Coordinates of C-alpha atoms and ligand atoms in Angstrom, one line a residue:
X1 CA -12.5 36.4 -24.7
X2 CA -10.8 34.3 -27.6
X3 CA -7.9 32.1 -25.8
X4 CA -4.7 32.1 -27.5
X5 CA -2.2 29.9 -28.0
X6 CA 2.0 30.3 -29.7
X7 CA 2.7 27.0 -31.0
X8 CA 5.7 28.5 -31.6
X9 CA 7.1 28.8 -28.1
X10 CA 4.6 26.1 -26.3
X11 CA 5.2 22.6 -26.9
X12 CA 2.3 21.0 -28.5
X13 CA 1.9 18.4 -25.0
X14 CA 1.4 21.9 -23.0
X15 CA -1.1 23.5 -24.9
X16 CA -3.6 20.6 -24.6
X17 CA -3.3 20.4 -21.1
X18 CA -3.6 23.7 -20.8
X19 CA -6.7 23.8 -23.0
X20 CA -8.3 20.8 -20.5
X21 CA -7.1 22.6 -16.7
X22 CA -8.9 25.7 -18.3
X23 CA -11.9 24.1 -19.2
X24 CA -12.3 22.5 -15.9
X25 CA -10.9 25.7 -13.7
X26 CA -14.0 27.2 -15.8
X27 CA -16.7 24.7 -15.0
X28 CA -17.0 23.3 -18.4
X29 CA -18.8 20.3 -19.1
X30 CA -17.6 19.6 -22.3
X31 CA -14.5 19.9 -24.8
X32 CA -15.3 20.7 -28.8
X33 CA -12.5 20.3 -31.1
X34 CA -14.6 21.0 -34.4
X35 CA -12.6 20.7 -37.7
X36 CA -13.2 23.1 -40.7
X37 CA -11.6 23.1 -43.8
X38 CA -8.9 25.8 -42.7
X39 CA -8.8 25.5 -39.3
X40 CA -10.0 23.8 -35.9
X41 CA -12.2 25.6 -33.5
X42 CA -12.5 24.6 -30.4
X43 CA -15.5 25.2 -27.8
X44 CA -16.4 24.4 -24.6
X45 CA -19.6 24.0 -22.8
X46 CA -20.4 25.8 -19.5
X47 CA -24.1 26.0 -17.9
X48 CA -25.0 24.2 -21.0
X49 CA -24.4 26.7 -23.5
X50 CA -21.7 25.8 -25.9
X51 CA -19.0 28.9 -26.3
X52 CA -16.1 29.8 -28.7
X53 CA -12.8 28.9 -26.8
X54 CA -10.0 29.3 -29.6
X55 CA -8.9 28.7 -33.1
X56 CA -6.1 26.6 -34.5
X57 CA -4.5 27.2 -37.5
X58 CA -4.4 23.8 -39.9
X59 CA -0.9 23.5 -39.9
X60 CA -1.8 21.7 -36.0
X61 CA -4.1 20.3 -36.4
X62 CA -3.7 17.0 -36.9
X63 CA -0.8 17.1 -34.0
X64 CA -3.3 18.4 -31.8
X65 CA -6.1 15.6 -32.1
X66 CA -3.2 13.4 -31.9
X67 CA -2.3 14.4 -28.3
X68 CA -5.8 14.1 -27.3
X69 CA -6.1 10.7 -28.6
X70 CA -2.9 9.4 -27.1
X71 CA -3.8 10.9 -24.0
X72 CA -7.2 8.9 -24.2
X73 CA -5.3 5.8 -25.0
X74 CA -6.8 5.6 -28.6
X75 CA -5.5 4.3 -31.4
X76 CA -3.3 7.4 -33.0
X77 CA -3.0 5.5 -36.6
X78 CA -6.7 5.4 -37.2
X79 CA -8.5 8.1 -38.0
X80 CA -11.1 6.7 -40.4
X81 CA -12.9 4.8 -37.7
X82 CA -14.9 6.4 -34.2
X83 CA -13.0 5.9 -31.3
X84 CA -13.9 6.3 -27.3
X85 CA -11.0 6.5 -25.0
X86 CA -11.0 8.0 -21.6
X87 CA -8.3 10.2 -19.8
X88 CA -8.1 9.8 -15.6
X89 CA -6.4 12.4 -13.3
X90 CA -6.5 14.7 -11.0
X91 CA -6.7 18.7 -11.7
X92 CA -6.9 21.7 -9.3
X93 CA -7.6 19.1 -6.7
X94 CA -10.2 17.7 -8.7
X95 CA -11.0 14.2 -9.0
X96 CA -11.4 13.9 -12.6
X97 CA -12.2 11.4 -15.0
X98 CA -12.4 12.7 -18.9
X99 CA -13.8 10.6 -21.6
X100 CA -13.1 10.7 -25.2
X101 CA -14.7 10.2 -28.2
X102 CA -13.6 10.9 -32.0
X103 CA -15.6 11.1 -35.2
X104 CA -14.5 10.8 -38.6
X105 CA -16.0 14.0 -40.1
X106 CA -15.1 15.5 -43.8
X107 CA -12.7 17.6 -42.4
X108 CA -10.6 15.7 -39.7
X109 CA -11.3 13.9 -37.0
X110 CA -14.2 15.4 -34.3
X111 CA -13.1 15.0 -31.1
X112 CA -15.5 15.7 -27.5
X113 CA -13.9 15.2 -24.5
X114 CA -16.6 15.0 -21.3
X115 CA -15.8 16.0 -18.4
X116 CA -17.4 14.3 -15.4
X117 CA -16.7 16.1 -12.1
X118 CA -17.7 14.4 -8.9
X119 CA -16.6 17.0 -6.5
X120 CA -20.2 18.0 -6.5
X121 CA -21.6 14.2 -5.7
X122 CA -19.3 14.2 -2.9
X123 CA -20.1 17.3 -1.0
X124 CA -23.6 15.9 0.3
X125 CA -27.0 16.1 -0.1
X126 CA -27.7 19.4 1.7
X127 CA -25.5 21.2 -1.3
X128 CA -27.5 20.3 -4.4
X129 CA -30.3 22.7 -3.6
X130 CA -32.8 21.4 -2.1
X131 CA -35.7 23.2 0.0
X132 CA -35.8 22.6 3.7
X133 CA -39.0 21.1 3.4
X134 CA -37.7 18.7 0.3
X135 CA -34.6 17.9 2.3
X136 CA -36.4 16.9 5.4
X137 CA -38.3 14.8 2.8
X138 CA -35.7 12.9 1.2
X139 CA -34.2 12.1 5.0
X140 CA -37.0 10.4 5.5
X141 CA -36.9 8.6 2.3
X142 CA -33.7 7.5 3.1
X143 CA -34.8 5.9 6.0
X144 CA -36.9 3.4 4.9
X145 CA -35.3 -0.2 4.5
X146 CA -37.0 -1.3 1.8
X147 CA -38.9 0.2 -1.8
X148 CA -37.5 2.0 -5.1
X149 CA -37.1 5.7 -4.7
X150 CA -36.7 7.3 -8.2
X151 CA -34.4 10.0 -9.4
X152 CA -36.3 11.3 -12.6
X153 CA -35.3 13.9 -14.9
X154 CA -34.0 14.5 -18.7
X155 CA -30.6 13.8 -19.9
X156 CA -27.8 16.8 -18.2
X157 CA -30.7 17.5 -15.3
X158 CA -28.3 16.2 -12.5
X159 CA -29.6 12.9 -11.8
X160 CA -26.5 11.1 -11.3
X161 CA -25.2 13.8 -9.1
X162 CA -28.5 13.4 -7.1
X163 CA -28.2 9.7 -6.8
X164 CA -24.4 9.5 -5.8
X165 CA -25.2 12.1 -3.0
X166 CA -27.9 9.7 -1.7
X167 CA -25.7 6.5 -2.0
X168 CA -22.8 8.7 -0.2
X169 CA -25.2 9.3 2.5
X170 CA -26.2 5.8 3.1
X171 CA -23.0 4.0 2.6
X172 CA -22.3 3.0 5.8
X173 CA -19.9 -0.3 7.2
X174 CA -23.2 -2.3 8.1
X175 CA -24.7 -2.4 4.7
X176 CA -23.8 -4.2 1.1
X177 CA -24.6 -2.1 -1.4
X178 CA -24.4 -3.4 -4.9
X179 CA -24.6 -1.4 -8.1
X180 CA -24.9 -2.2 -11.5
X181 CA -24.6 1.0 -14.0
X182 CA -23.7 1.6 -17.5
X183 CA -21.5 3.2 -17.3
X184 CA -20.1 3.4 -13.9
X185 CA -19.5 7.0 -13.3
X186 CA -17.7 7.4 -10.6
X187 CA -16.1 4.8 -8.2
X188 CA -17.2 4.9 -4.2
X189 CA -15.3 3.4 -1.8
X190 CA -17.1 0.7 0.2
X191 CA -19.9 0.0 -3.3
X192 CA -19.5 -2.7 -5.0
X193 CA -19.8 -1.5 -8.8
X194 CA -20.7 -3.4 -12.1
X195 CA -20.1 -2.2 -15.2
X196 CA -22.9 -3.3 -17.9
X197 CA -21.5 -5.0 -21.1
X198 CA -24.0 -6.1 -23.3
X199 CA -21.9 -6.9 -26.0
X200 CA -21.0 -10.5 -24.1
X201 CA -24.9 -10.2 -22.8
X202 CA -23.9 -8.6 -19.3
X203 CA -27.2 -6.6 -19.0
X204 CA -29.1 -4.8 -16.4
X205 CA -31.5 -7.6 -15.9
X206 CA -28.9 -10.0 -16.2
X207 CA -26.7 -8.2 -13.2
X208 CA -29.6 -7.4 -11.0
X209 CA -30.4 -11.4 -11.3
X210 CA -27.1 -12.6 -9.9
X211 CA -26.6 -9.3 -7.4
X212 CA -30.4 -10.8 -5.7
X213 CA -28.1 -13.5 -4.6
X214 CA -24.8 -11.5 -3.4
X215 CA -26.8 -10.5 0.1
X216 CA -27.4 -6.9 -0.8
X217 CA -29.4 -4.2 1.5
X218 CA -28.7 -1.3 -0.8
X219 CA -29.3 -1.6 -4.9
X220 CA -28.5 1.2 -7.1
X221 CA -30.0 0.4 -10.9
X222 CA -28.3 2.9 -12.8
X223 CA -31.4 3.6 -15.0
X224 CA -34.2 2.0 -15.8
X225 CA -34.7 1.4 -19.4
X226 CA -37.5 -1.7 -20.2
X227 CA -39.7 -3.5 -18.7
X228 CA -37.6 -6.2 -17.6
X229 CA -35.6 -3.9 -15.3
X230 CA -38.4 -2.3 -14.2
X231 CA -39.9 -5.3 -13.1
X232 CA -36.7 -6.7 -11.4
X233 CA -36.5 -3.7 -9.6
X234 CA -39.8 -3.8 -8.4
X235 CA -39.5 -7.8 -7.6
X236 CA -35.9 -6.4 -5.7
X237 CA -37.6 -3.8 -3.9
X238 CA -40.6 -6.1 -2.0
X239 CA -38.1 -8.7 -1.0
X240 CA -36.6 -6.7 1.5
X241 CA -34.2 -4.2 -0.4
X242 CA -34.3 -0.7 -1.1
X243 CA -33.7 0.3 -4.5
X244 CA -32.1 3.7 -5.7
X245 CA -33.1 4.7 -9.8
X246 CA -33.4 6.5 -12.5
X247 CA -35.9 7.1 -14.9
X248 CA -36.0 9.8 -18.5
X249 CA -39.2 11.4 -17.0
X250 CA -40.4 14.8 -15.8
X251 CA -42.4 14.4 -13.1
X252 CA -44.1 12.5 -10.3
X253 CA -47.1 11.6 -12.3
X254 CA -45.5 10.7 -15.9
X255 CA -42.6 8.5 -13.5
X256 CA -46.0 6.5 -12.2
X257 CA -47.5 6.6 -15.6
X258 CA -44.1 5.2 -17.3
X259 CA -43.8 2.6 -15.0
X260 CA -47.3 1.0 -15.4
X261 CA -46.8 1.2 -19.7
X262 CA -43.3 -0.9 -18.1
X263 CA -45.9 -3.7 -17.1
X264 CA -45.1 -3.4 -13.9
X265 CA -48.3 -4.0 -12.1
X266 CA -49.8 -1.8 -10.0
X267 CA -50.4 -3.8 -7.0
X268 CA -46.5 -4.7 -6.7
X269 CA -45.8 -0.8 -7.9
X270 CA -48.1 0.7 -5.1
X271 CA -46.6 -1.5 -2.5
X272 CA -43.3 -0.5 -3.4
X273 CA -42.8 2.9 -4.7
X274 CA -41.6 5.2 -1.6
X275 CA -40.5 8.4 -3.3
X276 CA -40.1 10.3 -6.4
X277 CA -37.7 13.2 -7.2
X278 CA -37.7 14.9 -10.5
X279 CA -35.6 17.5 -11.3
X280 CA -33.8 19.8 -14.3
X281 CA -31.3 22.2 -14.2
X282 CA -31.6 26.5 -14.3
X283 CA -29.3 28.5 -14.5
X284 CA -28.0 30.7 -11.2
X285 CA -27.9 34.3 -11.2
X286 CA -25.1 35.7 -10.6
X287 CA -24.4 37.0 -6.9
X288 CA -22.4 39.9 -8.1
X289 CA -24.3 41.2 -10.5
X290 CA -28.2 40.1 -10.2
X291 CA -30.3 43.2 -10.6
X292 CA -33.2 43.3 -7.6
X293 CA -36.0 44.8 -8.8
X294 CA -40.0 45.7 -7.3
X295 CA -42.5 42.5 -8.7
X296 CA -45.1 43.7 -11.6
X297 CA -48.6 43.1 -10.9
X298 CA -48.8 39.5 -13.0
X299 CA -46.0 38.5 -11.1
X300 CA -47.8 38.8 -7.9
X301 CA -50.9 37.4 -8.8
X302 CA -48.7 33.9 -9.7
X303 CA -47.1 33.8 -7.1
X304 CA -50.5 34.2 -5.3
X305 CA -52.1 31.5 -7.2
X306 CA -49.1 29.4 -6.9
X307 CA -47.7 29.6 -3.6
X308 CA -50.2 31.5 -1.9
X309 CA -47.6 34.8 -1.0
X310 CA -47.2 37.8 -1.6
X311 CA -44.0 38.4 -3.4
X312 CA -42.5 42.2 -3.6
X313 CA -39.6 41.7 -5.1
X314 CA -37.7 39.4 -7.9
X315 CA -34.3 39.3 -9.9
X316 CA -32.9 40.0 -12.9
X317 CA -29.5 38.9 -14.4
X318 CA -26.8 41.3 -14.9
X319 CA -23.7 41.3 -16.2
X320 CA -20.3 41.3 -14.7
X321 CA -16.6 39.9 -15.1
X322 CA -18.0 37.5 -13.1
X323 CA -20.3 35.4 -14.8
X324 CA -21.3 35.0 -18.4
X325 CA -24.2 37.4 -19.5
X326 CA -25.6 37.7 -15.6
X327 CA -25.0 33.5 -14.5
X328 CA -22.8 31.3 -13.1
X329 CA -22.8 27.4 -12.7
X330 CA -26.6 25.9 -12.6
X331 CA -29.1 25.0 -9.6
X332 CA -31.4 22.4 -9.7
X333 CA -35.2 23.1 -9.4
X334 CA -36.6 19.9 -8.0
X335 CA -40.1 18.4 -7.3
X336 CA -39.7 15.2 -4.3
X337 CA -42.6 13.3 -4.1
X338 CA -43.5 10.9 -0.8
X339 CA -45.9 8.3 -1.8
X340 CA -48.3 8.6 1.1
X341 CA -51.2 6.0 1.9
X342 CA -53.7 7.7 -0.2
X343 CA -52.1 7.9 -3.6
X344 CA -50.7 4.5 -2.6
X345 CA -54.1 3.1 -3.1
X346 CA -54.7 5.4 -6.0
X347 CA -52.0 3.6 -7.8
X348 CA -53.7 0.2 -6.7
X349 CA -57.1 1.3 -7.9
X350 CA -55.8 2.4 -11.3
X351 CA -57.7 5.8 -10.7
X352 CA -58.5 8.8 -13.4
X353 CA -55.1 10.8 -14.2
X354 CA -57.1 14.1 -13.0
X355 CA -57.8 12.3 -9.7
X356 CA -54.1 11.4 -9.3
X357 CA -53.2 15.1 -9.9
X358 CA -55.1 16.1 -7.6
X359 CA -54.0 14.0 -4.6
X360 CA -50.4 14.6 -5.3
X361 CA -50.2 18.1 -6.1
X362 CA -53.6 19.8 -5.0
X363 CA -54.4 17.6 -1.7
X364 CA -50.9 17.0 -0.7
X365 CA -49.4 20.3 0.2
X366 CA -46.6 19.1 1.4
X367 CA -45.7 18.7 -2.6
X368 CA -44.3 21.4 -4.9
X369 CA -43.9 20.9 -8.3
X370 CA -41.1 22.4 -10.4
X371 CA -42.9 25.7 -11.1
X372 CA -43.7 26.1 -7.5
X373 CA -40.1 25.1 -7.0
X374 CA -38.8 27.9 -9.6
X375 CA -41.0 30.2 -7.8
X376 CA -39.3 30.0 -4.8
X377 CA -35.8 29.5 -5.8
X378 CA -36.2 33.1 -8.2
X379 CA -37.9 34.9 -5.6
X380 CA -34.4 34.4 -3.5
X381 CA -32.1 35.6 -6.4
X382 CA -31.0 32.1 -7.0
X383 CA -32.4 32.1 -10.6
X384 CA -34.9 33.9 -12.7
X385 CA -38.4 33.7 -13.8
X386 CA -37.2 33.6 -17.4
X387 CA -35.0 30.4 -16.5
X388 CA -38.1 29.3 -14.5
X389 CA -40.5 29.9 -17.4
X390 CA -38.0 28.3 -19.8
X391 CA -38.2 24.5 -18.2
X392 CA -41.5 23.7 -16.9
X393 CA -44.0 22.3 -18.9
X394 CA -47.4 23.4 -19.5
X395 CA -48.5 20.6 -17.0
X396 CA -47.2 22.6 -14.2
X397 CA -49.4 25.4 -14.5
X398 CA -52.4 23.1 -14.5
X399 CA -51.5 21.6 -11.2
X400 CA -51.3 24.6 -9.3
X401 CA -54.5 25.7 -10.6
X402 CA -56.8 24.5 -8.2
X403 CA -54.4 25.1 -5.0
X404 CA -55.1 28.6 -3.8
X405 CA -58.1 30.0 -5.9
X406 CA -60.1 33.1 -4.7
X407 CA -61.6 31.8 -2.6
X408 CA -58.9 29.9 -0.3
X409 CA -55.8 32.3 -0.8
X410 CA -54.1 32.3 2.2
X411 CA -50.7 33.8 2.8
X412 CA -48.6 31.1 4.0
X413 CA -46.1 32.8 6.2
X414 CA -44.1 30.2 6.8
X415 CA -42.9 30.2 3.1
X416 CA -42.1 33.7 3.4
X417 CA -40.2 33.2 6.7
X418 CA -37.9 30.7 5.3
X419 CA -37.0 32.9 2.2
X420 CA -36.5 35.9 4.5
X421 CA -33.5 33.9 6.2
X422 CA -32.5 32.1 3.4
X423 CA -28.5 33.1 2.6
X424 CA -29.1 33.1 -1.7
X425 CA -26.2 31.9 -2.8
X426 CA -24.0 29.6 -0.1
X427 CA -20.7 31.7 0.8
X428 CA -18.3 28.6 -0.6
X429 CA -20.6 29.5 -4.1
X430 CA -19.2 32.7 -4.0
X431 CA -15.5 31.8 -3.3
X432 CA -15.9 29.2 -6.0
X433 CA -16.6 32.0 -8.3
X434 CA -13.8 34.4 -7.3
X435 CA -11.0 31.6 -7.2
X436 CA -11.9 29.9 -10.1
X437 CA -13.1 32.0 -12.7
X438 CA -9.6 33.4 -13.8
X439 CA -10.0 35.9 -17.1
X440 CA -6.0 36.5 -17.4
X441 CA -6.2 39.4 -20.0
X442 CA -8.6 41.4 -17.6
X443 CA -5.8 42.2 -15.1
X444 CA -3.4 43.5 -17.4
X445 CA -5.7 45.9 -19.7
X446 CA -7.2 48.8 -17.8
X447 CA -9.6 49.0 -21.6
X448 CA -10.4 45.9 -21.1
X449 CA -14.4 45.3 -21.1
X450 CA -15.0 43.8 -18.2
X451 CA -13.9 46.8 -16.1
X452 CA -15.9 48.8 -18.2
X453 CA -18.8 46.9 -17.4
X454 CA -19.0 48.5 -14.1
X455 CA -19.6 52.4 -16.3
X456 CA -22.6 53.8 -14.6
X457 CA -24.1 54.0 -18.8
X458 CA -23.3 50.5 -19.8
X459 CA -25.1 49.6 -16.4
X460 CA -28.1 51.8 -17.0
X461 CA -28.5 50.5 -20.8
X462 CA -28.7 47.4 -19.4
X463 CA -31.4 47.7 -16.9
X464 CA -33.7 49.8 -19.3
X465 CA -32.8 46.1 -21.3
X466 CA -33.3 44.5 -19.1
X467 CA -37.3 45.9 -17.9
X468 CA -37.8 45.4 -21.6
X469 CA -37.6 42.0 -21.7
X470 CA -39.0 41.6 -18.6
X471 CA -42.5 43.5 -19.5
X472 CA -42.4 42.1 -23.3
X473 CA -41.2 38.7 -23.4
X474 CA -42.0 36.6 -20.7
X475 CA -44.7 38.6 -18.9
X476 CA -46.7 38.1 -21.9
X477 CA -46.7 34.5 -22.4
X478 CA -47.6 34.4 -18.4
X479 CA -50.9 36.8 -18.5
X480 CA -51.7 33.9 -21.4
X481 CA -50.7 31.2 -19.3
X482 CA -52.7 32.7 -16.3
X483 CA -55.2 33.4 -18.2
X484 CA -55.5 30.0 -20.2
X485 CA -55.1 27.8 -16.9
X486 CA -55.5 29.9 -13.9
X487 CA -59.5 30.3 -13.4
X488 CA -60.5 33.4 -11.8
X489 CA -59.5 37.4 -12.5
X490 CA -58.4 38.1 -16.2
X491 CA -55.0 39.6 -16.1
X492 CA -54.1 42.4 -18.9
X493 CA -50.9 43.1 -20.5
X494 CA -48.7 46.4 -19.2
X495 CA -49.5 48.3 -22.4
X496 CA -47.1 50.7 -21.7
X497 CA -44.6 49.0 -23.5
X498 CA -43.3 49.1 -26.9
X499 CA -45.8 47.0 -29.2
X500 CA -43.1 46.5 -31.5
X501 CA -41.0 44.4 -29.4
X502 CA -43.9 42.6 -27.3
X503 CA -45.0 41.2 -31.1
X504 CA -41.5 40.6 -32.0
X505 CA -40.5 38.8 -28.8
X506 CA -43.9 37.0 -28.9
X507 CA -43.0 35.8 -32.3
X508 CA -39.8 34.3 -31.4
X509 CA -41.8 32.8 -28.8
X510 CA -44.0 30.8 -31.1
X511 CA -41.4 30.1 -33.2
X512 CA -39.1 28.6 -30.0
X513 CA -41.9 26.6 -29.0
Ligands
ZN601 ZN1 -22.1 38.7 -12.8

C-alpha cells in the first residue's frame, strides 16, 4: 500500500505534486511530513484515521520540505522558526485551497499541509445527510427572517460544511449578507467576507459592531467563542437579522446550557433562538463490501426502546479494494432542533435540566437525538452500530429512555417506510468511489491482495470476525447500557460466545473509555 517514489528519474517539483493530487484524488484531509532521524515519513489522513503514505530517504529531505514551503510561499531560509503559508489551486476539478504550517522539531522541520475541500459545501443541503424529516426541518428554519440558528458540534464534525451549505442556499440577489470568520474558509460569490485579525484588535465583537451598521439581512458569525459574541449575536438576532453560528457543543441542551453560562439572558435567548443542529461525523460503510446480516435480540430491543421499530436486519463492514478495512469517506449523524413555543418559555422560566430534556427529546417527537439518528442511518447500511456506539455520549441513552417504554411501544411505520425506500448510499457516492479511489499497483499484479480479497476463505474468516466482535465487543457494553438506563426487561448477554474475548474486548473497553 506503501507509495513509492525514484528521485532518481522524477524531479523533485513532480513528486510533491504528485504526493498532494494523490492525497486529494484519495479524500485526505490532511498531509504529514514527519521527520526522524534517518528518514521522513509521510502520512495522510482519510476518514480521520491518519495512514502511512511513504518514506523518504534523508538524503531529500530537506529538498522536499523546501518545495513545500516555497510552494506555501514561506520563508525557505528559515527553518528554526514556525511558519503558516497556504498553497491555492485547482486539482481534479477541485477547488482547492491548502494551508501550510511548519514546526521546528529535533529532527527537521514538521510540515502539515490541510486540505480544505469545498466541493462538498457547494453541492447543497440535501447531500450532507440529513433525514427527510430533519431536512424538511431546517427548510423551515431557513425561512425565518430573523433569530440565531446554531450549527453545534466538536472540532472535524462538519460544521463549516453545514453552515456554507445553508448560506449557499440563502444567498440570493435580494439579500446582504455579511460574514465575519476567522479564518475565512472558503470565498462565496455574492458574501461579503471578513477576515478576523486580532493582532491589530479586529475581533469578532469588534466586526459584528461595525457590520450592525453595513445594512445586513443575513449574518454569519463564524463561531461563537465568549460572551461578548454571544451577546452581540443575540442583540443582532432581535433587531431584525437572522444569524447563522457555531458553537464547540454536542447537543441541543448543552448549546442552551453554554449560552446562558455566556450571560446571555434568557429572556433575549428564548426570544431569539430558532434552531439548533448538532452533529459529528461516522464513518460510511462501504457499498461494496458491507456485510448484511439478521439483528441479535439486544439489538431489537434498542431499536424498540429507541425508535419504537422493529428492526430485522443491520450491517457490518467488510473489506474490499474499495475502501479501507470496510469504509469509505464519512456521514454525518445529526440531531436539528426547532425551538417550539413550549421550550421557548422553558428557556424563559429557567426550568430544571430534567424538565428541559423532556420537552425536547421525550415530548417533542418530532426530535431525534444522535443515537436515534445513528440508529437509523445503520439500520440502512450507511454506517454501523459500532461507529454509532463509538460517538454518542452516555446522555443519549438517557433521553430516549422515557420515549417508548412497555407500556407505549408502538411501531411507528412510517419510520420503517422511509428506510424501506431509502437508496443507502446516493449513486454519485458510488461513482465517487470507483473514479477516484485509484490503487495503481492492483491492476498490474494478479497476487496482488486486493483481488484476493474476494477468496471465498479470506471472506468467510472475516465474517466469523466479524460475528465475533459483533456478540463480544459492542453488544456487551449495550445490554449494560440497556440495562443501566433503559427501565424495564433485563437483557442477558449471548453466552454462547467465547468468554475469553468478551473479557478481553470489555477490558479494552474500560481502558478506551
Ligand atoms: Zn469495501
Amino acid at each position: 500500500m506503501m507509495k513509492e517514489f525514484n528521485f532518481t528519474t522524477t524531479p523533485i517539483v513532480n513528486i510533491v505534486n504528485e504526493i498532494i493530487i494523490d492525497s486529494v484524488v484519495r479524500n485526505a484531509s490532511d498531509i504529514h511530513f514527519d521527520p526522524a532521524e534517518d528518514y521522513l515519513k509521510i502520512r495522510i489522513r482519510i476518514d480521520g484515521d491518519l495512514r502511512d503514505y511513504t518514506i523518504i530517504d534523508n538524503k531529500y529531505k530537506r529538498n522536499l520540505t523546501t518545495r513545500v514551503k516555497l510552494l506555501a510561499g514561506m520563508n525557505i531560509t528559515e527553518s528554526r522558526l514556525p511558519q503558516d503559508g497556504a498553497i491555492k489551486s485547482v486539482i481534479e476539478g477541485k477547488d482547492l485551497d491548502l494551508r501550510v504550517s511548519a514546526l521546528p522539531t529535533s529532527f527537521g522541520e514538521k510540515i502539515v499541509i490541510r486540505i480544505l475541500d469545498y466541493s462538498m459545501s457547494m453541492q447543497g443541503i440535501e447531500t450532507l445527510g440529513f433525514t427527510d424529516e430533519n431536512y424538511k426541518t431546517i427548510m423551515e428554519m431557513l425561512a425565518i427572517p430573523n433569530g440565531i440558528i446554531l450549527v453545534t458540534g466538536a472540532t472535524g464534525s462538519g460544521k463549516s460544511t453545514t453552515v456554507y451549505s445553508m448560506l449557499q442556499r440563502l444567498n440570493k440577489e435580494e439579500v446582504n449578507i455579511i460574514t465575519v470568520e476567522d479564518p475565512v474558509e472558503m470565498s462565496i460569490e455574492g458574501l461579503n467576507q471578513v477576515q478576523v485579525n486580532s493582532e491589530i484588535g479586529l475581533d469578532f465583537a469588534a466586526v459584528l459592531r461595525s457590520i450592525l451598521r453595513q445594512d445586513p439581512n443575513i449574518i454569519l458569525i463564524g463561531e461563537i467563542r465568549d460572551s461578548e459574541t454571544a451577546k452581540i449575536a443575540v442583540r443582532a438576532s432581535i433587531t431584525g437579522h437572522l444569524v447563522l453560528s457555531t458553537l464547540h457543543t454536542n447537543n441541543s441542551i448543552t448549546t442552551i446550557e453554554r449560552l446562558v453560562d455566556m450571560d446571555v439572558e434568557r429572556y433575549l435567548l428564548s426570544s431569539s433562538l430558532k434552531g439548533i443542529i448538532s452533529q459529528t461525523l461516522a464513518k460510511r460503510l462501504c457499498p461494496y463490501c458491507r456485510i448484511q446480516r439478521p439483528a441479535n435480540e439486544t439489538e431489537k430491543i434498542l431499536y424498540k426502546r429507541a425508535l419504537g421499530i422493529d428492526v430485522q436486519t443491520l450491517y457490518d463492514a467488510g473489506r474490499c479494494e474499495h475502501c479501507h478495512n470496510g469504509y469509505t469517506g464519512r456521514i454525518a449523524l445529526q440531531e436539528v432542533l426547532m425551538i417550539n413555543d413550549e421550550i421557548r418559555e422553558a428557556i424563559n422560566k429557567n426550568i430544571d435540566r430534567e424538565e428541559l430534556k423532556k420537552l425536547i427529546y421525550t415530548k417533542n417527537k418530532n426530535v431525534r437525538n444522535l443515537l436515534q439518528d445513528g440508529l437509523i442511518k445503520a439500520m440502512q447500511g450507511i454506517t454501523d452500530l459500532k461507529e454509532v456506539f463509538r460517538l454518542v455520549d452516555d446522555d443519549d441513552y438517557d433521553d430516549i429512555s422515557e420515549q417508548y417504554t412497555d407500556q407505549n411501544i408502538n411501531v411507528e411505520n412510517n419510520i420503517l417506510h422511509n428506510v424501506q425506500n431509502v437508496v443507502p448510499v446516493p449513486n454519485n457516492e458510488v461513482k465517487r468511489v470507483e473514479n477516484k479511489i485509484i490503487e495503481p499497483t492492483s491492476n498490474n499484479n494478479p497476487n496482488n491482495t486486493s483481488q484476493n480479497m474476494f477468496d471465498d476463505s479470506v471472506f468467510n474468516s472475516l465474517r466469523v470476525n466479524n460475528e465475533q466482535i459483533n456478540t463480544s465487543n459492542y453488544t456487551n457494553n449495550l445490554v449494560n447500557k440497556i440495562n443501566q438506563n433503559i427501565p424495564g426487561q433485563q437483557v442477558q448477554t449471548n453466552t454462547q460466545t467465547q468468554p475469553q474475548l468478551n473479557q478481553q474486548t470489555m477490558q479494552n473497553q474500560n481502558q478506551a473509555q
